[in-house]
Coordinates of C-alpha atoms and ligand atoms in Angstrom, one line a residue:
X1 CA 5.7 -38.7 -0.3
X2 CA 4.6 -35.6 -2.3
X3 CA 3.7 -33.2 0.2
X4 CA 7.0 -33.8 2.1
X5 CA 8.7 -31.1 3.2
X6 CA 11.0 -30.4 0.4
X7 CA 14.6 -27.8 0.7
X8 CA 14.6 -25.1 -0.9
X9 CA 18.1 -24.1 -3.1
X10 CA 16.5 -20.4 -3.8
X11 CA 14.3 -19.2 -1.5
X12 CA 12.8 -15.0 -1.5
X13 CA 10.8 -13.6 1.2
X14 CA 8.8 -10.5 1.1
X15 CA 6.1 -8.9 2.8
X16 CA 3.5 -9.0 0.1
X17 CA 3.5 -12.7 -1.9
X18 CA 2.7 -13.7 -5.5
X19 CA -0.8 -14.3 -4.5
X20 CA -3.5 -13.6 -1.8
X21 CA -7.1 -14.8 -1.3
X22 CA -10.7 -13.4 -0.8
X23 CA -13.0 -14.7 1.6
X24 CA -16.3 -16.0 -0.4
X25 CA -19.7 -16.1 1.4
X26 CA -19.6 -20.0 2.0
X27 CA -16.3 -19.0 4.0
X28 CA -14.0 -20.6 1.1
X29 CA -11.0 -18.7 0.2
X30 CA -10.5 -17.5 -3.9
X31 CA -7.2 -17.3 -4.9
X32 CA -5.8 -14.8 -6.6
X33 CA -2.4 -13.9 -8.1
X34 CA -0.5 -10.6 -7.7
X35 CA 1.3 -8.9 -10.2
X36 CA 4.4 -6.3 -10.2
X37 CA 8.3 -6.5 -10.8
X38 CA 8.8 -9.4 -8.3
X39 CA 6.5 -12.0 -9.3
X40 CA 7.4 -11.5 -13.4
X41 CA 10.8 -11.9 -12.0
X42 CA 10.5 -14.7 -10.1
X43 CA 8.1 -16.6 -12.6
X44 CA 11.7 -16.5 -15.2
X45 CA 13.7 -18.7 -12.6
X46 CA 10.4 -21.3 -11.0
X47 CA 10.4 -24.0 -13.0
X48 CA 13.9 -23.3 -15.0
X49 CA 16.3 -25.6 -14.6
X50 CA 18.3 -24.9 -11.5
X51 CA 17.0 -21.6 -10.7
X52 CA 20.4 -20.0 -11.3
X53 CA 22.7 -23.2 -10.4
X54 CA 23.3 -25.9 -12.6
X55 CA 21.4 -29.0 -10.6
X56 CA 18.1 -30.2 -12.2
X57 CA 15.0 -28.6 -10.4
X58 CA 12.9 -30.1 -7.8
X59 CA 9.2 -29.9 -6.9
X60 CA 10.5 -27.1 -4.2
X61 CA 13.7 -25.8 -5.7
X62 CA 12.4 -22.1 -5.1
X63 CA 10.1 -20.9 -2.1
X64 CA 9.1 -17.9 -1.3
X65 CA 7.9 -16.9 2.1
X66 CA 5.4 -14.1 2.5
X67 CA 3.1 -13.1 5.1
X68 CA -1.1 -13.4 5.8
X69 CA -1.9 -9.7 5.1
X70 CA -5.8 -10.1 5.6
X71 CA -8.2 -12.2 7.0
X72 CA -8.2 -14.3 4.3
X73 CA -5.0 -15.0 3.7
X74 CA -4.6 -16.5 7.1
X75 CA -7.4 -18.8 6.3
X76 CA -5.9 -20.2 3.6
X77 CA -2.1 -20.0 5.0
X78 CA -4.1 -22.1 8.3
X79 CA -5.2 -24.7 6.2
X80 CA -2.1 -25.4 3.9
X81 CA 0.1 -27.9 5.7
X82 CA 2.7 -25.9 7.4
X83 CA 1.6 -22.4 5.5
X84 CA 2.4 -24.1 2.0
X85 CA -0.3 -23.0 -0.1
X86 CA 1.2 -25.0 -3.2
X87 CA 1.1 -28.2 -1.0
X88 CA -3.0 -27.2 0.0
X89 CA -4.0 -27.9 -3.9
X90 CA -3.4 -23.9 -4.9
X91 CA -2.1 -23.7 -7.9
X92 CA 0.7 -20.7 -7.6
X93 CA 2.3 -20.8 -10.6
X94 CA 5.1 -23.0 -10.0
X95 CA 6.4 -21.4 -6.8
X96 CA 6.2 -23.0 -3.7
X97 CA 4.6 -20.4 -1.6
X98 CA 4.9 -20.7 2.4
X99 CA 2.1 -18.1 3.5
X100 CA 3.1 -17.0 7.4
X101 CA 0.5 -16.8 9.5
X102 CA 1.8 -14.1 11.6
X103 CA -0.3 -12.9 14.9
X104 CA -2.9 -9.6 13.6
X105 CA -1.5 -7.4 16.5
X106 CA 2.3 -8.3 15.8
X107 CA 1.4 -8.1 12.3
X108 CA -0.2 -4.7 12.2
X109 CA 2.3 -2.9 14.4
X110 CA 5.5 -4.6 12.3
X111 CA 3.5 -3.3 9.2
X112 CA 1.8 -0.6 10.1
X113 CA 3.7 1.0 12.3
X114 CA 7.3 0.4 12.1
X115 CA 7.7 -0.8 7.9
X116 CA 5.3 2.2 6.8
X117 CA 5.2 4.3 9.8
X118 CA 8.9 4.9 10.3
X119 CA 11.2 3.0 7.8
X120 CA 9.0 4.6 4.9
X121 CA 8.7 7.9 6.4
X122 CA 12.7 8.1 7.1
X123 CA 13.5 7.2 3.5
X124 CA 11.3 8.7 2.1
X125 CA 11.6 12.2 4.1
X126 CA 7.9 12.1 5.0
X127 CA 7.8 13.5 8.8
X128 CA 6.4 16.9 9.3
X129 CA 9.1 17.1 11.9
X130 CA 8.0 19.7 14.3
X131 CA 5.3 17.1 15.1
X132 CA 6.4 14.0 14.3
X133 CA 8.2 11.4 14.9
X134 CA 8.1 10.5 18.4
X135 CA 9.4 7.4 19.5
X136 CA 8.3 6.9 23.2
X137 CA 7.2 3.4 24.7
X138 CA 4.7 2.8 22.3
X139 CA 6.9 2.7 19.6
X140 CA 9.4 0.4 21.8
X141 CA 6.7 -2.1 21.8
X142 CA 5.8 -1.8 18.0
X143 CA 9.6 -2.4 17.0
X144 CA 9.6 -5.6 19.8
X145 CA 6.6 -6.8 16.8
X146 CA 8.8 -5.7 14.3
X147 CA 11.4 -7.9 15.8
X148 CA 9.4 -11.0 15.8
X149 CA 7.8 -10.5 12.2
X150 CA 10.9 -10.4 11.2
X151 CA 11.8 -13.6 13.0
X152 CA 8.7 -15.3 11.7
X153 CA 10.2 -15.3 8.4
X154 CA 14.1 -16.5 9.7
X155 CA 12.7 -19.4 11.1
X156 CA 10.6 -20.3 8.3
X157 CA 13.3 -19.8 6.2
X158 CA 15.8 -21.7 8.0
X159 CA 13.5 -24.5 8.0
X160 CA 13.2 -24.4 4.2
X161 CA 16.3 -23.7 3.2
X162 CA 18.8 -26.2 1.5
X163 CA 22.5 -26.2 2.3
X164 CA 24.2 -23.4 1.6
X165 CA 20.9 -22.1 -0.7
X166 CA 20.6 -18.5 -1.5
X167 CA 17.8 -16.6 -0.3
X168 CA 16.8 -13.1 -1.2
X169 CA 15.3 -10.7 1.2
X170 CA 13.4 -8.0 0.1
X171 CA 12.8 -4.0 1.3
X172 CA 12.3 -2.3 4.4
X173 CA 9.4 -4.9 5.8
X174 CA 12.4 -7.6 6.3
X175 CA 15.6 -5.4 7.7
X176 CA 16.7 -7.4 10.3
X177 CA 16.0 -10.8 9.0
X178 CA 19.4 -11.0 6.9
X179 CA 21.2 -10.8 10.2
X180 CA 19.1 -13.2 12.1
X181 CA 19.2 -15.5 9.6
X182 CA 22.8 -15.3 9.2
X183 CA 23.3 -16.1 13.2
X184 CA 20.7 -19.4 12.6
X185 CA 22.3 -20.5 9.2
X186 CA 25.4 -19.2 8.5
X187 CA 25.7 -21.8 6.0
X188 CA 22.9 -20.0 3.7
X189 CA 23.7 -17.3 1.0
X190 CA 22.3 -14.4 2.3
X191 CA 20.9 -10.6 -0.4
X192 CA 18.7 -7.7 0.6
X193 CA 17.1 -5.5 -1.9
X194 CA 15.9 -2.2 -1.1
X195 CA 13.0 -1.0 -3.2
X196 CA 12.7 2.2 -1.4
X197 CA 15.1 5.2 -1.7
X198 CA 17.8 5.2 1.6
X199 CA 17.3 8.3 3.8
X200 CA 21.2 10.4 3.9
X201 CA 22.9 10.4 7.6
X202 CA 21.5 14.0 8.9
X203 CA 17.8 12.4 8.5
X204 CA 18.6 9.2 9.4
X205 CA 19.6 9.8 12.5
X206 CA 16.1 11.0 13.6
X207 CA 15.6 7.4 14.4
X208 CA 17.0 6.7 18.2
X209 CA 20.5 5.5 17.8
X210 CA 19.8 2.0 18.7
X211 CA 17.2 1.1 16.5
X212 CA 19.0 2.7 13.6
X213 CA 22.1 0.4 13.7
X214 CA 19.9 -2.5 14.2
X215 CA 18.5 -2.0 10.3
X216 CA 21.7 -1.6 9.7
X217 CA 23.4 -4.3 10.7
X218 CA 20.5 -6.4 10.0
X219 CA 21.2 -5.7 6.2
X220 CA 24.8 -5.8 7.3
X221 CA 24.1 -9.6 8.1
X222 CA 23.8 -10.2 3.9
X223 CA 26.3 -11.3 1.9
X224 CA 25.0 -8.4 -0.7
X225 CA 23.0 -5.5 -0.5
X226 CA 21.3 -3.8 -3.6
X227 CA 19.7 -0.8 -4.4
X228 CA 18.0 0.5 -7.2
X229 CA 20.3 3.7 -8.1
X230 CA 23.1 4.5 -6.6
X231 CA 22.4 7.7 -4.7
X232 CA 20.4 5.1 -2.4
X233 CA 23.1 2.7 -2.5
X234 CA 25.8 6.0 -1.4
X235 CA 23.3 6.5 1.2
X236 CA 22.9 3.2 3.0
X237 CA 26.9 2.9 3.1
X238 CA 27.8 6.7 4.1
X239 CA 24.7 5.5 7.5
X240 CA 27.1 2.4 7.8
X241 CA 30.1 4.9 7.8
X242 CA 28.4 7.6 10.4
X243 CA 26.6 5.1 12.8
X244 CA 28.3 1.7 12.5
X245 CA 32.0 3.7 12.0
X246 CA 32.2 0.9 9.1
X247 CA 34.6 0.8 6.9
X248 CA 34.0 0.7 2.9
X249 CA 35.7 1.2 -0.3
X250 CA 32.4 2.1 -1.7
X251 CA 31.5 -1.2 -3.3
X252 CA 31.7 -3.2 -0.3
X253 CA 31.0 -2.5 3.8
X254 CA 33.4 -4.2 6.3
X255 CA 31.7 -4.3 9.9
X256 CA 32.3 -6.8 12.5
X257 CA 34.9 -8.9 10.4
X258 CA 32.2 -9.8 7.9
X259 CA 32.1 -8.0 4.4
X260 CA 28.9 -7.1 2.4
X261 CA 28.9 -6.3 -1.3
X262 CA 27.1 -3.4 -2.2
X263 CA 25.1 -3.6 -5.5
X264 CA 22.9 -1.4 -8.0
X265 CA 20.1 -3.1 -9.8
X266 CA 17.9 -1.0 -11.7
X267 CA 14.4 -2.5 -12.2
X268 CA 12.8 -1.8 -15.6
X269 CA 9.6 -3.4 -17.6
X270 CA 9.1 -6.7 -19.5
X271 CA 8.0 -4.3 -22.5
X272 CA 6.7 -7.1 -24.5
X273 CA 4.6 -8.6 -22.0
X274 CA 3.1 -5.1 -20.8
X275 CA 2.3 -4.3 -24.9
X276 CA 0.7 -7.5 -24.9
X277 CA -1.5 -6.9 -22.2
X278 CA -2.4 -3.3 -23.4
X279 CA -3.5 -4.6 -26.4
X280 CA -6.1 -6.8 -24.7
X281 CA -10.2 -6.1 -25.4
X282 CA -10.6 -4.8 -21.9
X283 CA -7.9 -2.1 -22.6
X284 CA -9.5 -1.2 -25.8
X285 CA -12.9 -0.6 -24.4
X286 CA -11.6 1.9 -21.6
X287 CA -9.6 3.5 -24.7
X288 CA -12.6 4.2 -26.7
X289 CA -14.2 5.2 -23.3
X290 CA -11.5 8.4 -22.2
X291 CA -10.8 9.1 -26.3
X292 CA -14.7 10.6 -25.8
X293 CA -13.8 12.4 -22.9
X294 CA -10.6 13.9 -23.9
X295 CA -11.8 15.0 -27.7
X296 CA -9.4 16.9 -29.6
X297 CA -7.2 18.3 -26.4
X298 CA -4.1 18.0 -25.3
X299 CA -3.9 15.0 -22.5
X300 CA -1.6 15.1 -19.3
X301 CA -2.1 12.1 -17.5
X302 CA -0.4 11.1 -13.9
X303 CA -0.8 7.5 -12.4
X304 CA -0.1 6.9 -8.8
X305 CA -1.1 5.3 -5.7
X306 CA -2.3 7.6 -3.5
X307 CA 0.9 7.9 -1.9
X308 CA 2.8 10.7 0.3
X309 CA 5.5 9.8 -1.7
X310 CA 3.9 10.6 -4.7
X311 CA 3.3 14.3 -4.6
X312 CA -0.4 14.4 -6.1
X313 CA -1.1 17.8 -4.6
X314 CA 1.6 20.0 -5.5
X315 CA 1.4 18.0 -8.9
X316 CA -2.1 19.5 -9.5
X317 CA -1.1 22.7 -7.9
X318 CA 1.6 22.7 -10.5
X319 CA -1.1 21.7 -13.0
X320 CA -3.3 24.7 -11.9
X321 CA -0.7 27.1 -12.1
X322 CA -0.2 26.1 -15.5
X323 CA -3.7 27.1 -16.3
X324 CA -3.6 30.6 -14.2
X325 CA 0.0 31.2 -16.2
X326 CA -0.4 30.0 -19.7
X327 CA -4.1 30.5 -20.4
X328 CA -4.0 29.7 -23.5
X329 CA -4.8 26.4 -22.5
X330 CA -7.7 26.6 -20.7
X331 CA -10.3 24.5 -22.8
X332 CA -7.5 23.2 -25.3
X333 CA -6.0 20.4 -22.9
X334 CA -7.5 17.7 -20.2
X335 CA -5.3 16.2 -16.9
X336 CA -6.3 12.5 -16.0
X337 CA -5.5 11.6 -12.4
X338 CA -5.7 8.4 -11.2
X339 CA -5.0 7.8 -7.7
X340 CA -5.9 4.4 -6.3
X341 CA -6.4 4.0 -3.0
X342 CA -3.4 2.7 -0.8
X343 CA -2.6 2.1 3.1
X344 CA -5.8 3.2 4.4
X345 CA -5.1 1.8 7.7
X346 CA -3.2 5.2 8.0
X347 CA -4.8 8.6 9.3
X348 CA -1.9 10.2 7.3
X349 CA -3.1 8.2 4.2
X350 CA -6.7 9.1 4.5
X351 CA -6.1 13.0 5.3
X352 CA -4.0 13.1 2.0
X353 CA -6.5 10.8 -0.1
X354 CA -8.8 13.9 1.4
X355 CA -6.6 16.8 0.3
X356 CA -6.2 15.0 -3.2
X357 CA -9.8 15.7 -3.6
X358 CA -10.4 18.9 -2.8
X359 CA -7.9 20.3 -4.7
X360 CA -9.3 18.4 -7.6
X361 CA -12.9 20.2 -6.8
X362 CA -10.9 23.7 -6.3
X363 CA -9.2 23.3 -10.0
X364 CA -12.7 22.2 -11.7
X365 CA -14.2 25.4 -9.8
X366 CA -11.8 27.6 -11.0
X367 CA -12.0 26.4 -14.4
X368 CA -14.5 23.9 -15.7
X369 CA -16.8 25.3 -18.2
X370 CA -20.0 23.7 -19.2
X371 CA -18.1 22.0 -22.5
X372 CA -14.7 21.2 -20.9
X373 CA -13.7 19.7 -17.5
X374 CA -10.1 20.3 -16.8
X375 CA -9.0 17.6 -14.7
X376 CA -10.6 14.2 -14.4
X377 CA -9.9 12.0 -11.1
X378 CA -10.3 9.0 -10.8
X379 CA -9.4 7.0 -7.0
X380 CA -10.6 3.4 -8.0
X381 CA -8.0 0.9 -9.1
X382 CA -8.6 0.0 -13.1
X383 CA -5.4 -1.5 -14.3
X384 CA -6.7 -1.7 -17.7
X385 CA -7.6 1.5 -17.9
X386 CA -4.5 3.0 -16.9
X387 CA -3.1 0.8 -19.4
X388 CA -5.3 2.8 -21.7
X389 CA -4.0 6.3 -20.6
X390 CA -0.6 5.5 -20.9
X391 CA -1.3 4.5 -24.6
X392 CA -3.5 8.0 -25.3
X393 CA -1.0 10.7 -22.9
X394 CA 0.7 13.3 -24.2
X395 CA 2.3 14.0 -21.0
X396 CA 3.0 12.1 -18.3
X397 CA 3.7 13.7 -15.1
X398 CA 5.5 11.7 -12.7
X399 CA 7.0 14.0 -10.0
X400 CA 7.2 11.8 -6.4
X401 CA 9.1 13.8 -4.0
X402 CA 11.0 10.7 -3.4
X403 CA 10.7 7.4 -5.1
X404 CA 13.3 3.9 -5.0
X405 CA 12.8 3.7 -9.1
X406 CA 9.3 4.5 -10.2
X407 CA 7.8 2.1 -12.7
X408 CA 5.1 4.7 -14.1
X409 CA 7.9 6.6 -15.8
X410 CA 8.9 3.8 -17.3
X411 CA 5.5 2.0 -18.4
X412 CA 4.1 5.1 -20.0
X413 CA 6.7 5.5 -22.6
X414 CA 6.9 1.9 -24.1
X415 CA 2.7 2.3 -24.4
X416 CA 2.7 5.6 -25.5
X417 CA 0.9 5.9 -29.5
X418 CA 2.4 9.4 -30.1
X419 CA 5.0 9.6 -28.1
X420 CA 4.4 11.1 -24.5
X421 CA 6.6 13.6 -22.9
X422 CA 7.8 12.6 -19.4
X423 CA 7.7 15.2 -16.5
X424 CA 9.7 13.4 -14.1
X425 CA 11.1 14.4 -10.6
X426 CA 14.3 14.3 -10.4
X427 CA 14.3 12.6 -7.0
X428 CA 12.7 9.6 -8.4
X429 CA 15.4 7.0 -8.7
X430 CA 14.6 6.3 -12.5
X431 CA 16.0 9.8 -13.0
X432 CA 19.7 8.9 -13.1
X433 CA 18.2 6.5 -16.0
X434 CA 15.5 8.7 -17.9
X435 CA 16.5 12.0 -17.1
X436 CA 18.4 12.3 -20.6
X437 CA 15.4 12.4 -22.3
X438 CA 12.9 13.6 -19.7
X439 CA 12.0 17.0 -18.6
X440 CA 13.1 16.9 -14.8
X441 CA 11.6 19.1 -12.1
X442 CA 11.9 19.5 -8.8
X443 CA 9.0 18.1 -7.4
X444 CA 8.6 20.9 -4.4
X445 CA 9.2 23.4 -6.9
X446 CA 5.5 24.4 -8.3
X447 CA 5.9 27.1 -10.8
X448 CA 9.2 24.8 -12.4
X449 CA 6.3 22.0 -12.8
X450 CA 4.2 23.7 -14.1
X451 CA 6.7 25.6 -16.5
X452 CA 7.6 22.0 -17.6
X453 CA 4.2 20.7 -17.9
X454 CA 3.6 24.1 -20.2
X455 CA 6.8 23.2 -22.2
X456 CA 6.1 19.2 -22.5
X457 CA 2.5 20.0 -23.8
X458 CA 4.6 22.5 -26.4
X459 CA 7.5 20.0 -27.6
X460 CA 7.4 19.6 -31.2
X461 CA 5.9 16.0 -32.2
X462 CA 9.2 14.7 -33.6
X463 CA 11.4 15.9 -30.8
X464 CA 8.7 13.7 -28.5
X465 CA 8.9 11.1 -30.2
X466 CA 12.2 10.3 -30.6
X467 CA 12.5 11.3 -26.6
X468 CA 9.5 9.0 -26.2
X469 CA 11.6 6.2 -28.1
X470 CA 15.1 6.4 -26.5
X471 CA 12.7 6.4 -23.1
X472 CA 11.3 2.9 -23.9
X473 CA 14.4 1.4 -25.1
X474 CA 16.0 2.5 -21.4
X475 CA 12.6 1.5 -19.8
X476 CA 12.7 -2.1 -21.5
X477 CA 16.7 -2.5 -21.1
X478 CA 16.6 -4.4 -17.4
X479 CA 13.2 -6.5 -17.3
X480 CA 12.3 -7.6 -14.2
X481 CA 13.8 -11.4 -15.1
X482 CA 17.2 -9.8 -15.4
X483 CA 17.0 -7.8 -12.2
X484 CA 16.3 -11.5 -10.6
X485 CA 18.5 -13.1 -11.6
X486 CA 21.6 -10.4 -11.1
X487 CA 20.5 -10.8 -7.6
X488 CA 21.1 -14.5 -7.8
X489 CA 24.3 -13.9 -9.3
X490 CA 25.4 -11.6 -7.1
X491 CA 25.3 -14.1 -3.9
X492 CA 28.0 -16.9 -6.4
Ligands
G6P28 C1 5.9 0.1 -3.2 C2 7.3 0.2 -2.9 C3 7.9 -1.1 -2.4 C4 7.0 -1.6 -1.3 C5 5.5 -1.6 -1.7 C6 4.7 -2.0 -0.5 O1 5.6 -0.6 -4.3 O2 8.1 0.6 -4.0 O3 9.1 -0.8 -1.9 O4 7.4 -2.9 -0.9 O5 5.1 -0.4 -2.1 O6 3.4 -1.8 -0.8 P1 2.2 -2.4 0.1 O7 1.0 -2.1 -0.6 O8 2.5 -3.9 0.1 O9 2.3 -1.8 1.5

C-alpha cells in the first residue's frame, strides 16, 4: 500500500521544518517551503541513492520530523495521516515530512520559554543578570514541557526509524532527545548539531545544577556531537568536564561508559545557487530601486534579524560615532539596515525591535539634511532585496555579540559587485574562518567599530577586492550539502 508506514534509514529532526502552511479564508491550508542551510542540505541526500549508505532508496528513506509552529501547521499536520504531510498529497520536495502536532501550551513554554528564553540566552550571554534569570516554579513547569516536546519527537522517531538508521538532531530546541532516544532505541545511530555558540562553564552554571547536566547528558546520549567552530565545541566539552566530571581527550567525551565523538562542521553557502537567485528579475528591480537612493555615496549595509544576538544598537551607535568622529563623511556615505522582525512572542524582542528604532530616528535627527538621509531602516522581511544590498555594499557590518557561525558574513561577499569589506565581530563563529581577511571588532567595543567602519569605507579598491575574493572562496568552501553529509559520515 502506498501510504504505509514506511522506515526510515536517515531521519533529522528540528524544531523548524522544510515547510509550513498559511491558513486561507475557506480554512484550507497553502503550503509553503522554507529555505536556509538545512533544507539545501538535506534536499542533496532526498532522493540520492542511499542517502549516505549504499542500499537503493525508498519512498521514505529519509524523514524529517519537525514540529506545528502555528495554527496552521497543526491543521495540516491533523489531517496528514499520522503527521505525514508527504503522505496527505503535499508535495515536500522529496522528503518525507512527519509534522508533530505538539499541545500550544507545551509547545509555547518548550519554545518560548526554555529553547529561546534560557538555552539562547545562556549561549548566547544575553541575561541582564542582576535581573534575570530566575528559575522559580514557573520555570520548573516550563522545562517539565520542555521534557515532553522533546519526547514528542523520540517517539515519533522511534516509530520511524529503520534498524540501526541514523538520525540527526538538531540545536538547542531538541537537547535531550539524543538521550531519550538512545534509552528507547539503542539500536539507532544517534548526532546533535548545535547551531548556536556553547556558553563557557562560569556562565553556564547560572542554570540550576540539575537542569544543566540534563542538556548535557541529553547530547551526551549521541553517538557525535558537532559544532560549528571549535571554541563552541571547547566549550560544550570543558561543561562536560566541570559539571558531569567527564572525561575527554578533547575529540571525544567519555561519561557513563558510553563515548561521544566531538565534531566541527562549519556551515558555509551553496555560492552558485545564492548567485543564481540574486540574479533573478525580482532582485534586479529592488537593485535599481536602493541604486536611486544611495546615489554616488559610499554604502554600509547590515542584514539581521532583529535579534539580541545581533547587536543592531551598538552597531548604529558605532555607525553614529563614525559620523560625529570622521565628519568627512557626513553627506558622502548612506547605512542600510535591515532588520526583520523575529520572536515577537518576546517582551525582550519587542523592547529591542523598539530601541532599534529610536536610535535610527536619533541618528537621522542628528544628521539628515534635506538632500541626504544617513541611515535607511528597513524592519520588513524582503529577501530579494537584501539580496540586492549585498550585491551594491561597500561594507558590510556584521558585528553579533555572539553568533554559532553567521551566514550574512558569508553571503555578502560571494554577491558583492565591487568587492565589500567585512566588519565582522570577532565573537561570531565565522571569525576563526573569515577573520584573515575581515576587519574584526569587538562588538561591545563602539569607538573600535566605528574606527573599523571608518577604515573599511577607506580601504583601497584593490586591497577590497581581493579581501572580498579570498572571502567568497572561504564562504563557498563547505556548502550546506557537504556540512550534511559530514554529519552522516560522522555516525559510520
Ligand atoms: C537561528 C539560529 C539557529 C536557530 C534558529 C531558530 O537561525 O542560528 O540556531 O535554530 O535561529 O530560529 P526560529 O525563528 O525558528 O526561532
Amino acid at each position: 500500500m502506498d501510504d504505509a508506514p514506511v522506515h526510515a534509514r536517515v531521519l533529522v529532526a528540528s524544531n523548524r521544518g522544510p515547510v509550513s502552511f498559511t491558513l486561507d479564508d475557506d480554512g484550507t491550508t497553502t503550503m509553503r517551503r522554507g529555505g536556509g542551510g538545512l533544507v539545501s542540505g538535506l534536499s542533496a541526500v532526498v532522493g540520492s541513492r542511499g542517502a549516505g549508505t549504499s542500499e537503493p532508496t525508498g519512498k521514505a528513506d529519509v524523514i524529517w520530523a519537525c514540529a506545528a509552529l502555528t495554527d496552521a501547521d497543526r491543521q495540516a499536520a491533523r489531517r496528514a495521516p499520522g503527521g505525514r504531510l508527504d503522505l496527505a498529497g503535499h508535495d515536500t520536495g522529496g522528503a518525507a515530512v512527519r509534522m508533530l502536532d505538539i499541545p500550544p501550551p507545551v509547545f509555547h513554554r518548550a519554545y518560548n520559554a526554555i529553547a529561546n528564553s534560557t538555552l539562547w540566552f545562556v549561549h548566547h550571554l544575553l541575561y541582564d543578570t542582576p535581573i534575570t534569570p530566575n528559575f522559580d516554579v514557573g520555570f520548573r513547569r516550563e522545562w517539565d514541557s520542555y521534557r515532553a516536546y522533546n519526547r514528542a519527537f523520540v517517539e515519533a522517531l522511534a516509530d520511524d526509524a529503520a534498524p540501526g538508521a541514523k538520525v540527526v538532531v538538531q540545536d538547542y530546541h531538541l537537547t535531550l532527545t539524543p538521550g531519550m532516544l538512545r534509552e528507547r532505541r539503542p539500536d539507532l545511530r544517534i548526532a546533535h548539531f548545535s547551531h548556536t555558540p556553547w556558553a563557557p562553564p562560569d556562565y553556564y552554571r547560572m542554570l540550576p545544577d540539575e537542569y544543566g547536566r540534563e542538556v548535557l547528558e541529553g547530547i551526551l546520549g549521541a553517538d557525535h556531537a558537532g559544532f560549528l567552530s571549535q571554541r563552541w565545541a571547547d566549550a560544550f566539552v570543558a561543561c562536560c568536564e566541570t559539571f558531569l566530571g567527564a572525561r575527554t581527550d578533547g575529540r571525544t567525551v567519555e561519561h557513563r561508559g558510553r563515548r561521544t565523538r566531538i565534531g566541527v562542521h562549519a556551515l558555509g553557502i551553496d555560492g552558485p545557487a545564492l548567485s543564481q537567485r540574486a540574479g533573478q528579475p525580482d532582485v534586479d528591480g529592488r537593485y535599481a530601486a536602493l541604486r536611486e537612493i544611495v546615489g554616488d555615496r559610499r554604502l554600509v549595509v547590515r542584514i539581521d534579524r532583529t535579534e539580541l544576538s545581533k547587536n543592531i544598537v551598538r552597531g548604529l551607535a558605532a555607525y553614529r560615532e563614525m559620523l560625529r568622529t570622521y565628519p568627512e563623511w557626513q553627506g558622502r556615505v548612506v547605512h542600510l539596515a535591515f532588520a526583520y522582525p523575529s520572536r515577537h512572542d518576546l517582551p525582550e524582542y519587542r523592547e529591542y525591535t523598539a530601541a532599534v528604532q529610536r536610535i535610527a530616528a536619533e541618528i537621522e535627527d542628528e544628521f539628515g539634511t534635506e538632500d541626504w538621509g544617513p541611515l535607511v531602516l528597513q524592519v520588513n522581511d524582503d529577501y530579494p532585496r537584501s539580496l540586492a544590498a549585498y550585491r551594491l555594499a561597500d561594507v558590510l557590518l556584521v558585528n553579533p555579540i555572539r553568533d554559532g557561525m553567521n551566514l550574512v558574513a558569508k553571503e555578502g561577499p560571494i554577491l558583492s559587485e565591487r568587492g565589500c569589506a567585512l566588519v565582522l565581530s570577532r565573537e561570531a563563529g565565522a571569525a576563526a574562518e573569515l577573520g584573515e581577511d575581515a576587519v574584526l571588532v569587538n562588538p561591545y567595543d563602539i569607538s573600535g567599530t566605528a574606527r573599523a567602519l571608518h577604515g573599511a569605507l577607506r580601504m583601497p579598491a584593490e586591497e577590497r577586492l581581493e579581501r572580498c575574493r579570498r572571502l567568497a572562496a572561504t564562504a563557498s568552501a563547505l556548502p550546506p550539502q557537504r556540512w550534511f553529509a559530514d554529519q552522516l559520515a560522522a555516525l559510520d
